[in-house]
Amino acid sequence: MKYDVIIIGAGPGGIFSAYELVKRKPELKIAVFELGNPLERRHCPIDGKKVKSCIKCKTCAIMSGFGGAGAFSDGKYNITNDFGGTLFEYIGKKQAVELMKYVDEINMENGGEGTKLYSTAGTKFKKLCLQNKLNLLDASVRHLGTDINYVVLQNLYEKMKAHVDFYFDASVDKVEKTEDGYAVVVGDERYEGTYIISAGRSGSKWMETVCTDLKIPTLSNRVDIGVRVELPAEVFSRLTDELYESKIVYRTEKFEDMVRTFCMNPRGVVVNENTNGIITVNGHS
């Protein structure tokens, strides 16, 4: 099978790549290969009663499938260059923020309308943090919530499925260079494409091997070590009512280690995530 563009991974990167290509170049033949399942078939077996811990499914329903690791998350979309990635290093800070706002508009057009956009602009907490040797990072945060996030993703899929070939439960084993493009090997099948977009978080370890084989240079990101703390919602309500989520940075005096708050989920729940065999937690609200 021959395609113009092959996309590996149906997380946010893969979804919005396909969405934009369909919108701008509807004549293109596009395929998306996803390790996990369609949205409606993503179900974690942990119910807290019969199954209380991770049973290491073939693919983690929380981490893999249409929507990626963020499908069942808290549905927070941060519009900022201060954290969450380094896209601005490649395209500039202004264009990076413009693209984030564009994605926010797409979310609003596909079921997210009426959700709240929080902002640190003009907040009294900025001054309060500075008075206590803390730094409140600038950001706007769109909180869709887990339920609305699901609706947005489902609507995007419905719009694209007639124009894009989606292959689910399809693990790409290998990427090969061809004379006029690339080929991907999925089990016993081989698919060719002029261009390939690889956009997966769960497949990051696998992508390392692909880059090595194809002699593509890579960079190592830092790793943040996180501790999830559960508190009564009222303890942080002063902050969360106005900002929903705040990234507050503290630099320790002795060793100048940087510590920051991360991922607030007021009145939410904590769930397991399986990343390459490492069991971690995430918050939904």
XYZ file of N, CA, C and O in Angstrom, residues 119-132 134-136 138 236-244 246 248:
116
model
N -5.972 32.379 33.312
C -4.760 33.100 32.945
C -4.071 33.673 34.177
O -4.724 34.070 35.151
N -2.738 33.702 34.114
C -1.965 34.309 35.202
C -1.837 35.820 35.022
O -1.333 36.513 35.908
N -2.271 36.340 33.865
C -2.129 37.773 33.576
C -2.910 38.611 34.589
O -4.110 38.403 34.798
N -2.224 39.551 35.218
C -2.877 40.477 36.136
C -3.287 39.879 37.467
O -3.994 40.521 38.255
N -2.851 38.658 37.754
C -3.261 38.031 39.000
C -2.461 38.563 40.187
O -1.275 38.882 40.061
N -3.119 38.635 41.319
C -2.454 39.104 42.555
C -1.419 38.104 43.049
O -0.531 38.442 43.835
N -1.498 36.860 42.585
C -0.586 35.816 43.067
C 0.839 36.021 42.560
O 1.787 35.521 43.152
N 0.999 36.734 41.441
C 2.332 37.003 40.914
C 3.164 37.758 41.958
O 4.293 37.371 42.279
N 2.578 38.819 42.503
C 3.263 39.632 43.505
C 3.463 38.842 44.794
O 4.532 38.896 45.425
N 2.440 38.102 45.188
C 2.512 37.307 46.414
C 3.647 36.292 46.343
O 4.386 36.085 47.311
N 3.816 35.672 45.188
C 4.890 34.698 45.005
C 6.255 35.373 45.106
O 7.164 34.866 45.779
N 6.414 36.509 44.451
C 7.699 37.223 44.488
C 8.079 37.628 45.910
O 9.245 37.582 46.290
N 7.074 37.993 46.697
C 7.329 38.380 48.089
C 7.824 37.207 48.915
O 8.419 37.392 49.984
N 7.583 35.992 48.438
C 7.985 34.790 49.169
C 9.048 33.973 48.425
O 9.147 32.755 48.607
N 9.310 33.121 45.344
C 8.755 32.151 44.398
C 8.504 32.852 43.067
O 8.361 34.077 43.011
N 8.427 32.066 41.989
C 8.160 32.632 40.666
C 6.970 31.919 40.038
O 7.014 30.718 39.787
N 5.892 32.672 39.813
C 4.707 32.128 39.151
C 4.894 32.279 37.646
O 4.988 33.393 37.127
N 4.201 32.415 33.664
C 3.095 32.965 32.876
C 2.468 31.886 32.001
O 3.179 31.122 31.336
N -5.951 24.367 48.583
C -5.414 25.117 47.456
C -6.492 25.879 46.683
O -6.210 26.452 45.628
N -7.715 25.901 47.185
C -8.814 26.507 46.429
C -8.577 27.978 46.114
O -9.024 28.495 45.091
N -7.858 28.667 47.001
C -7.552 30.076 46.773
C -6.803 30.261 45.442
O -7.024 31.213 44.708
N -5.903 29.322 45.174
C -5.155 29.336 43.919
C -5.965 28.748 42.759
O -6.078 29.341 41.693
N -6.509 27.561 42.965
C -7.142 26.828 41.869
C -8.440 27.469 41.387
O -8.799 27.316 40.224
N -9.145 28.191 42.257
C -10.374 28.861 41.829
C -10.082 29.939 40.790
O -10.897 30.191 39.898
N -8.911 30.574 40.917
C -8.562 31.672 39.998
C -7.678 31.219 38.848
O -7.841 31.658 37.716
N -6.730 30.309 39.107
C -5.758 29.912 38.088
C -5.963 28.484 37.587
O -5.372 28.089 36.592
N -6.742 27.707 38.258
C -6.938 26.264 38.068
C -5.639 25.508 38.276
O -5.525 24.680 39.152
N -1.393 26.219 38.622
C -0.328 27.214 38.668
C 1.024 26.516 38.712
O 1.215 25.559 39.455
N 4.454 27.123 39.961
C 5.203 27.987 40.869
C 6.587 27.382 41.085
O 6.718 26.223 41.480
